Coordinates of C-alpha atoms in Angstrom, one line a residue:
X13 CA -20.8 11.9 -11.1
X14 CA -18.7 13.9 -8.5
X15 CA -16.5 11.4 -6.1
X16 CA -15.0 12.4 -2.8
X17 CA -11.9 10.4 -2.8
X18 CA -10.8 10.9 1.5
X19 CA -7.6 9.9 2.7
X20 CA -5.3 10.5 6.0
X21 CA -2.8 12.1 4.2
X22 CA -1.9 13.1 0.3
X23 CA 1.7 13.8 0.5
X24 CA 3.7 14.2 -2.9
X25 CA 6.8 14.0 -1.1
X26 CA 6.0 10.1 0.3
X27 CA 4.4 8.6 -2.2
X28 CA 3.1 5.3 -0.9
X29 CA 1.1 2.7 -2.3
X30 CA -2.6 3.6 -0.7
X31 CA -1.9 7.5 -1.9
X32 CA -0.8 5.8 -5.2
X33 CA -4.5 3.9 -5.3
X34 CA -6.3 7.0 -4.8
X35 CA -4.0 8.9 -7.3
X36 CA -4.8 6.2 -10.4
X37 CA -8.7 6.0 -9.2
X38 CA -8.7 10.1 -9.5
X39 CA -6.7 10.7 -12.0
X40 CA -8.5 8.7 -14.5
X41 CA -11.6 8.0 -13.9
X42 CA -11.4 12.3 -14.2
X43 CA -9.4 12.0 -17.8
X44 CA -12.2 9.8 -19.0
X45 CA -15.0 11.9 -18.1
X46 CA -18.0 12.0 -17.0
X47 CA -16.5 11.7 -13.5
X48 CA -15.0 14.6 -11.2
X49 CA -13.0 13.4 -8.3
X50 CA -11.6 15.5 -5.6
X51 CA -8.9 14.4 -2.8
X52 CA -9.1 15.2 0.6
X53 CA -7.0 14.7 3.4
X54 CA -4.7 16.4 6.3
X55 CA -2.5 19.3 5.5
X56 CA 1.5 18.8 6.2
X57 CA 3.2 22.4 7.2
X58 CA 4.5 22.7 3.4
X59 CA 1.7 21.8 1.8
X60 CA -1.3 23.5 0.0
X61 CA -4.7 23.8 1.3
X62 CA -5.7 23.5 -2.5
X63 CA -3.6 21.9 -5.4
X64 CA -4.8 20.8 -8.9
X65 CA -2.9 18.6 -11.1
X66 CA -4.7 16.9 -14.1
X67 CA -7.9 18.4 -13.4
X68 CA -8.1 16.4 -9.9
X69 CA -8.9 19.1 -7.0
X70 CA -6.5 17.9 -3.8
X71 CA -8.0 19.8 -0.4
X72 CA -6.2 19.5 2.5
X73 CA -7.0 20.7 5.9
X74 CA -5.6 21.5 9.0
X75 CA -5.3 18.7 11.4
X76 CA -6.7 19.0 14.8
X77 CA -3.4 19.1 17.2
X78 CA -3.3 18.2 20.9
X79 CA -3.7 20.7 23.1
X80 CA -0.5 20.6 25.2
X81 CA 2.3 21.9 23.3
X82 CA 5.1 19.1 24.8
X83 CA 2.9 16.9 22.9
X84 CA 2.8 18.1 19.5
X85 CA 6.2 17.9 19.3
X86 CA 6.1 14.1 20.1
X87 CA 7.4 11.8 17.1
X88 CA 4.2 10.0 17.3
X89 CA 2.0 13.2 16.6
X90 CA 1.4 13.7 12.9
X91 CA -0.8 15.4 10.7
X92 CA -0.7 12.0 8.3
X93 CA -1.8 10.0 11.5
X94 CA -4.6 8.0 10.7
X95 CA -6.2 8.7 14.1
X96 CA -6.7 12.2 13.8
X97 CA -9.5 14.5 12.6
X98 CA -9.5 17.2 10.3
X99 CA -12.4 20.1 11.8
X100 CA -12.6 21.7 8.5
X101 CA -13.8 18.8 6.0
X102 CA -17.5 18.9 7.7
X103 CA -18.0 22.4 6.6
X104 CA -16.4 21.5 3.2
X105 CA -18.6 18.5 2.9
X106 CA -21.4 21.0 3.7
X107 CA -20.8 23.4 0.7
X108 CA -19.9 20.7 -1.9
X109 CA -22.5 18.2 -2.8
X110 CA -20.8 14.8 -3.9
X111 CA -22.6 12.0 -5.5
X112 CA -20.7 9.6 -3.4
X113 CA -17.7 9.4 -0.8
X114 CA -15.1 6.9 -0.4
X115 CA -12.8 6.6 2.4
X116 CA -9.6 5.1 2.4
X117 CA -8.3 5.7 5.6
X118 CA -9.7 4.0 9.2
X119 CA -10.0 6.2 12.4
X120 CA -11.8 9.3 13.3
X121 CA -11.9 10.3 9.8
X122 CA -13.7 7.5 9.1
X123 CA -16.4 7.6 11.5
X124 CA -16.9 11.6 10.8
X125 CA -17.4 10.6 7.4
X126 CA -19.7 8.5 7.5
X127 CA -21.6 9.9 10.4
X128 CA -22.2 13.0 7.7
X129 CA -22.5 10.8 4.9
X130 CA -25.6 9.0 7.1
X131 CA -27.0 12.0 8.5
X132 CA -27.2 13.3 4.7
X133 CA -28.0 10.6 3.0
X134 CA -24.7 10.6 1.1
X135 CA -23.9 7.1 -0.6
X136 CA -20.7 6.1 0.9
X137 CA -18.3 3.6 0.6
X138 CA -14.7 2.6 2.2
X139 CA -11.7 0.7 2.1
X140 CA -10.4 -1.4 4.8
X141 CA -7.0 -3.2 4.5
X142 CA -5.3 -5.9 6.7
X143 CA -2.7 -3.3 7.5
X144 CA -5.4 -1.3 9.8
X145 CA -6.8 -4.3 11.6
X146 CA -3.1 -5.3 12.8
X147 CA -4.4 -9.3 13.1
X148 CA -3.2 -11.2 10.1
X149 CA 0.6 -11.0 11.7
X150 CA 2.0 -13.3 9.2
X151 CA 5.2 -13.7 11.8
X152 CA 2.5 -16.1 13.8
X153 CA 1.3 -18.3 11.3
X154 CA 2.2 -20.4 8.2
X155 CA -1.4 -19.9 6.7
X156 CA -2.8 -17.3 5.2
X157 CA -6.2 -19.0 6.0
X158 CA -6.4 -17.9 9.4
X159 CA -9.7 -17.9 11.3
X160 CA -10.6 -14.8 13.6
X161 CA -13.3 -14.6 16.0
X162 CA -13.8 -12.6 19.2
X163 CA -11.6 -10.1 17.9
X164 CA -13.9 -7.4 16.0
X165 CA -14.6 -5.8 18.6
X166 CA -11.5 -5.1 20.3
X167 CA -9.7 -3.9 17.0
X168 CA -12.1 -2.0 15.9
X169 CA -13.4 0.3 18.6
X170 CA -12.9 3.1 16.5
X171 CA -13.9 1.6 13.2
X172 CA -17.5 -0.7 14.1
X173 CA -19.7 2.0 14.9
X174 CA -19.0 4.0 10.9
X175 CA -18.7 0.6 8.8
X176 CA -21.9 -0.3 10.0
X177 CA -23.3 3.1 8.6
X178 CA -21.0 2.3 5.1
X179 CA -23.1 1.5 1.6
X180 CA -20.2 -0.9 1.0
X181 CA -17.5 -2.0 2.4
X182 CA -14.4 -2.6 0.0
X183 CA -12.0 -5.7 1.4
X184 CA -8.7 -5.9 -0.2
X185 CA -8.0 -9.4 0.8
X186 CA -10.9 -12.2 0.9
X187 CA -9.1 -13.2 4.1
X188 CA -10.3 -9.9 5.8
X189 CA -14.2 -9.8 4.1
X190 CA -14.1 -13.1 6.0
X191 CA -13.4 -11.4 9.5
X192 CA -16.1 -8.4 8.7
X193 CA -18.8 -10.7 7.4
X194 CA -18.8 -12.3 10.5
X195 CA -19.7 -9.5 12.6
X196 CA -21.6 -7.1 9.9
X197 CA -22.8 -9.9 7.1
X198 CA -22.6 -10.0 3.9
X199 CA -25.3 -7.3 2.1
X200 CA -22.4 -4.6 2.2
X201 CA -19.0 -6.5 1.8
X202 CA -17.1 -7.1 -1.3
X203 CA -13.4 -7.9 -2.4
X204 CA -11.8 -5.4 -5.0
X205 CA -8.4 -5.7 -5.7
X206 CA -6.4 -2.6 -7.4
X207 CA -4.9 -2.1 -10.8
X208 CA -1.5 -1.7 -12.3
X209 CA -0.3 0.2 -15.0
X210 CA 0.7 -2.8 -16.7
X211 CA 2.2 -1.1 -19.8
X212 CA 4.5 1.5 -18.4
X213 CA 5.8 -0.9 -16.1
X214 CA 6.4 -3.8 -18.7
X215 CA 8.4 -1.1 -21.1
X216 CA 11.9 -0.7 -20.9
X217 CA 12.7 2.4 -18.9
X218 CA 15.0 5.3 -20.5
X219 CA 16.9 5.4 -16.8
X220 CA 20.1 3.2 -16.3
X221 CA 19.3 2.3 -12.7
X222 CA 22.9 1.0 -11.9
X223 CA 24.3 4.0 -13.1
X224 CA 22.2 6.4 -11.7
X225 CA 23.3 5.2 -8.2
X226 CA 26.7 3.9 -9.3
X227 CA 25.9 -0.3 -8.5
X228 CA 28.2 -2.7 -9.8
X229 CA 27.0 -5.0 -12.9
X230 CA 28.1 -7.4 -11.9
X231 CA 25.8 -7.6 -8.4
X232 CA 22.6 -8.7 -8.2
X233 CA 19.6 -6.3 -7.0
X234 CA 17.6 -7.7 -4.5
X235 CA 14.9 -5.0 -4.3
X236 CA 12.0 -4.1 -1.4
X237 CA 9.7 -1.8 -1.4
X238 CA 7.4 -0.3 0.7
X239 CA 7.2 1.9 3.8
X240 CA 10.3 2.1 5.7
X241 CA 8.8 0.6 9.2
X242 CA 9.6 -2.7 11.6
X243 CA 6.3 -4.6 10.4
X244 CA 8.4 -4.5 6.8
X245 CA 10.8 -6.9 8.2
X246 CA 13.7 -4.8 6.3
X247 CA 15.9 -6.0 9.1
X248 CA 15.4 -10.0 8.4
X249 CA 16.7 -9.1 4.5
X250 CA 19.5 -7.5 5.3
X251 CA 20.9 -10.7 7.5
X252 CA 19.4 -12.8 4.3
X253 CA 21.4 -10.7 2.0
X254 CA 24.6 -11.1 3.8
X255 CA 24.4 -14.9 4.3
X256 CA 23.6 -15.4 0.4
X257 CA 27.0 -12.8 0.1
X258 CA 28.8 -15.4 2.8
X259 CA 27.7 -18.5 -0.1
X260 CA 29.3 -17.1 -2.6
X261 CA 26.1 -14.8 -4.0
X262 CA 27.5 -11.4 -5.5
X263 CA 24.2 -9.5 -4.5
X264 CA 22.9 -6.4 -2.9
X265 CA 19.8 -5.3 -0.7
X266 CA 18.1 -2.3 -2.5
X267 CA 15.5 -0.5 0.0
X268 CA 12.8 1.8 -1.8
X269 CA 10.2 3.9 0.3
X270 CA 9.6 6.2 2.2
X271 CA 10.3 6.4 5.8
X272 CA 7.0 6.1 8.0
X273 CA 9.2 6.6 11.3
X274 CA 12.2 8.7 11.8
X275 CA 12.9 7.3 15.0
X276 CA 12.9 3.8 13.1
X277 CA 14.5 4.3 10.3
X278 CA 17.7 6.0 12.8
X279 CA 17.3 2.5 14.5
X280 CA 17.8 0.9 11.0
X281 CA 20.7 3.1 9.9
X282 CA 22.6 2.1 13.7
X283 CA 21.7 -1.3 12.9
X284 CA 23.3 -1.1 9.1
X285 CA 25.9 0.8 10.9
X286 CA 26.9 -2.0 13.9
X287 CA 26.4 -4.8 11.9
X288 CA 29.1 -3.7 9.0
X289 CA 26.4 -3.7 6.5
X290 CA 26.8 -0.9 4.7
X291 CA 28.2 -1.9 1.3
X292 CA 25.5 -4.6 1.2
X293 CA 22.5 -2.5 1.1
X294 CA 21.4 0.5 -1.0
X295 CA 18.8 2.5 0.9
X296 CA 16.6 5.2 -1.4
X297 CA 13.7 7.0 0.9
X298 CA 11.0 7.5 -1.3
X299 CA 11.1 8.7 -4.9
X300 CA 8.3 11.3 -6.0
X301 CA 5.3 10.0 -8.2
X302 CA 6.4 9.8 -11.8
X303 CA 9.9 9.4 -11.5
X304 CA 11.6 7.0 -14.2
X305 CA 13.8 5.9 -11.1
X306 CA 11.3 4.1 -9.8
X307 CA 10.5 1.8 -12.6
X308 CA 13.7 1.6 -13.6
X309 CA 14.9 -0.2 -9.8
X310 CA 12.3 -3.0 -10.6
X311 CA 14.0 -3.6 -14.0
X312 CA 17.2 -3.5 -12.4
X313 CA 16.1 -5.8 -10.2
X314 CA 16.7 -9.6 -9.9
X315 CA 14.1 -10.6 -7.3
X316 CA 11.5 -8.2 -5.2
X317 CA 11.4 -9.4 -1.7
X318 CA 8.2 -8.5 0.4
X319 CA 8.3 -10.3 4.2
X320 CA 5.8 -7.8 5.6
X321 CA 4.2 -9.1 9.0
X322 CA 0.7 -7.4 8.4
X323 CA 0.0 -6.1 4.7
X324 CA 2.2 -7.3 1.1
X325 CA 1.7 -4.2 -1.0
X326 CA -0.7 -5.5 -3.9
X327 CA 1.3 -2.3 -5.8
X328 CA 4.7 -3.8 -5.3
X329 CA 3.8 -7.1 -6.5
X330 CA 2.0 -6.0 -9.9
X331 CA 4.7 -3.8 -10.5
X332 CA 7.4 -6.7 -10.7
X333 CA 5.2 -9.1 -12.6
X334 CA 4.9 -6.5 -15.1
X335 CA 8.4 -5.3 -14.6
X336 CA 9.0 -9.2 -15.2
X337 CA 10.9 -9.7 -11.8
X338 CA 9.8 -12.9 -9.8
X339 CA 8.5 -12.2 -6.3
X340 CA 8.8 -13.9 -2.7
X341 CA 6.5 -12.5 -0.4
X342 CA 4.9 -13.5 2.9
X343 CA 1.2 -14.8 2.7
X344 CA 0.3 -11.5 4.5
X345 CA -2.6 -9.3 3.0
X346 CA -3.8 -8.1 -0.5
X347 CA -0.4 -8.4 -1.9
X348 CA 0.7 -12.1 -0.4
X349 CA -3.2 -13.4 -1.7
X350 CA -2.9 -12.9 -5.3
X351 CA 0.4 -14.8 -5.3
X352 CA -0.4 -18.8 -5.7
X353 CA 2.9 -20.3 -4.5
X354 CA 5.7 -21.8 -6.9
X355 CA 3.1 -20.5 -9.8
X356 CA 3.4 -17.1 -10.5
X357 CA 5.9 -16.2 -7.3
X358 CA 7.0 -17.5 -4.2
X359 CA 4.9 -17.4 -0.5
X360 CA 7.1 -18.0 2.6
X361 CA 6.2 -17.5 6.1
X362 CA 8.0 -14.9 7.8
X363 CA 9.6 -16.4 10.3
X364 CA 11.2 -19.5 8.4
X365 CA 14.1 -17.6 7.9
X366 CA 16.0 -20.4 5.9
X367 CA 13.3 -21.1 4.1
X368 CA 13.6 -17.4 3.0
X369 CA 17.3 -18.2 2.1
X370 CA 16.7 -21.2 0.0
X371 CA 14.1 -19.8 -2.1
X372 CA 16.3 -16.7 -3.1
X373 CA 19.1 -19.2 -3.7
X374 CA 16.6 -21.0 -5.7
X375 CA 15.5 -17.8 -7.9
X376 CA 19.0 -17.1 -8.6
X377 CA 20.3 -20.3 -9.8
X378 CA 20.7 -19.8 -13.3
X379 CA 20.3 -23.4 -13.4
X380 CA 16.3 -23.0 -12.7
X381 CA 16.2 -20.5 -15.9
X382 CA 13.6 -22.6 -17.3
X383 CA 11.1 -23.0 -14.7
X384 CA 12.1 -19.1 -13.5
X385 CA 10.6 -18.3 -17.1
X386 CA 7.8 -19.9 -16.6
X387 CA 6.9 -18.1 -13.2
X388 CA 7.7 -14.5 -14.8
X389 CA 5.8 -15.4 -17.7
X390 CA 2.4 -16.4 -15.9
X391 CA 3.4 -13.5 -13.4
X392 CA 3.0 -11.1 -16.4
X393 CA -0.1 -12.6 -17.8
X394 CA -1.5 -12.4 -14.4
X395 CA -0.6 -9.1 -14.6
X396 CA -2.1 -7.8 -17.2
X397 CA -5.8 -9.0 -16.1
X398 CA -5.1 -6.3 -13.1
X399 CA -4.7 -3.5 -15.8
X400 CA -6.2 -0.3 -14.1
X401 CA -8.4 0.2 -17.1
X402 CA -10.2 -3.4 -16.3
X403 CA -10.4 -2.5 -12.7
X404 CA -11.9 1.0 -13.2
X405 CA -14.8 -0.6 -15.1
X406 CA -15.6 -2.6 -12.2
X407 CA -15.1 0.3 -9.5
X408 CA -17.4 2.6 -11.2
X409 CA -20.2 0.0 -11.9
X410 CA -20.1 -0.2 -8.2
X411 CA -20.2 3.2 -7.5
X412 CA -23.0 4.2 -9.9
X413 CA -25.1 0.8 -8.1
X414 CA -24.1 2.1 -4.7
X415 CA -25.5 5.7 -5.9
X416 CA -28.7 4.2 -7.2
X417 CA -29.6 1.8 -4.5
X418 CA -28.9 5.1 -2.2
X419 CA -31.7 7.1 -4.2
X420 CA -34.3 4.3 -4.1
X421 CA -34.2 4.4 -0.2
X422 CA -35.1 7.8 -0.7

């Protein structure tokens, strides 16, 4: 079977969660065999058109720019943007038959895609996130249960037209299949979570994290992680982190991702800056895939704090269960619905701002030890069940049904 994993950008330099799904998906499901997977997605100035690294194929292409000069060298403009299109991956799609193609990223990417993928009678399948439809803004609501209708259309002017061309249709929330099986139906949708290397994140890392970036042991690591953008809600945990300091709480904002915005993250630094915050917060921009850094921040790490507005990184969260650090998180997205509240982490709605500051006071009381145990330990178990092993099984059943339901329309 030969896969065509397609994404808006592959950059080993920001490693974020999405490029961290297609990563696993590739990487192993080529290692076991009987499955090539090739990446594809936009080329940045200092990257390869073709890289392999563990027998996966990464081509990248040349973006299509805007024509006016003044505006390529707008902020907004970049070859990652999900928006834009890359001329050459028709003409590579042309000269390399794949068994099936799965896109990961919404857009005009998308819709070329699967406009050739029709046209060809290629099976294909994508991925749609909360994050891309911008509407679950967990800032406006105390539910995750939230009921959309009239709203396809609008969001997805770009994106209705190539789902309803897609073999299948992967929803990483239940809350989302919801919203597209209004407007598209069932036949095509399902929910499929993503996996976790459970075992290398539940064993002790070789790296002393406090050391490493000289932090006091005697200060407790609250850690985030996650693109460095406003709908993170960074900002709200740095005025959590210094009222819990006001109460008496010896503890320190630790910020880990890379930085989706420069023009933001200069906004954040002023903000750190004005506010006399800057002994309160560590900030790290993104750490390159594989580093033992990174694994060893989540088991340096008393909680992992998550108040995105749009999209709680499933990643992040099944990294601190297995890392065994309890989560609070907003009931936003993939990441916010696996967590069942005062079970196996916390859920709190963005805006209740106290509420935010009670339940970390809560985490940290030592006098809660017990019933803190009993989270991290059903956090782990729960875990473990989203081992990427189990949830390759289940991806490549679908894609070898996808594949075969494709041949008998033939």
């Amino acid at each position: 079977m030969k896969i065509l994993l397609v994404l808006a950008r592959f950059d080993r330099h920001k490693w974020d969660a999405l490029t961290d799904q297609a990563w696993s998906i590739a990487r192993l499901l080529t290692a076991a065999g009987g499955v090539q997977c090739v990446i594809a997605a936009a080329r940045g100035r200092d990257e390869a058109a073709l890289e392999v690294v563990k027998d996966v194929s990464i081509r990248r292409f040349t973006p299509d720019l805007p024509r006016w000069r003044f505006l390529r060298k707008k902020p907004a403009v970049s070859c990652s943007s999900d928006n834009g299109r890359l001329p050459g991956l028709q003409l590579f799609l042309q000269k390399n038959r794949f068994d099936l193609i799965h896109v990961m990223t919404p857009g005009r990417i998308c819709e070329e895609v699967a406009e050739f993928a029709s046209a060809n009678n290629i099976p294909c399948a994508v991925t749609c996130r909360s994050e891309e439809f911008k509407v679950f803004n967990a800032a406006a609501t105390n539910s995750r249960h939230v009921e959309i209708s009239h709203l396809f259309n609008r969001l997805c002017s770009e994106y209705a037209g190539a789902l309803k061309k897609i073999d299948r249709i992967f929803c990483t929330d239940h809350r989302l299949r919801r919203a597209l099986a209004g407007e598209l139906g069932d036949r095509q949708l399902m929910h499929w979570q993503q996996g976790v290397d459970w075992e290398y994140f539940a064993k002790p890392s070789k790296v002393d994290f406090r050391r490493e970036y000289q932090l006091p042991a005697d200060t407790m690591l609250l850690l985030t992680v996650g693109q460095i953008a406003e709908d993170k809600n960074q900002k709200m945990l740095l005025e959590i982190v210094s009222l819990l300091n006001q109460r008496g709480r010896k503890c320190k904002l630790l910020v880990l991702g890379w930085v989706a915005s420069q023009d933001y993250f200069r906004k954040f630094e002023h903000y750190i800056n004005e506010h006399k915050l800057s002994s309160l917060v560590k900030v790290i921009p993104g750490l390159p895939p594989g580093d033992e850094r990174f694994r060893a921040a989540y088991q340096a790490a008393s909680l992992v704090l998550l108040p995105a507005r749009y999209e709680v990184s499933a990643s992040a969260v099944l990294e601190a269960w297995a890392a065994g650090v309890p989560v609070v998180a907003s009931p936003a997205g993939s990441g916010g619905e696996i967590i069942t509240d005062k079970v196996n982490g916390r859920l709190v709605p963005v805006r209740d701002f106290q509420e935010w500051v009670s339940c970390c006071e809560e985490l940290l009381n030592e006098r809660n030890r017990s019933a803190l145990e009993k989270m991290r330990s059903t956090a782990r178990a729960e875990a473990k069940k989203y081992s990427w092993s189990e949830r390759l099984k289940e991806l490549t059943a679908v894609y070898e049904e996808i594949i075969t339901l494709k041949n008998n329309r033939r």
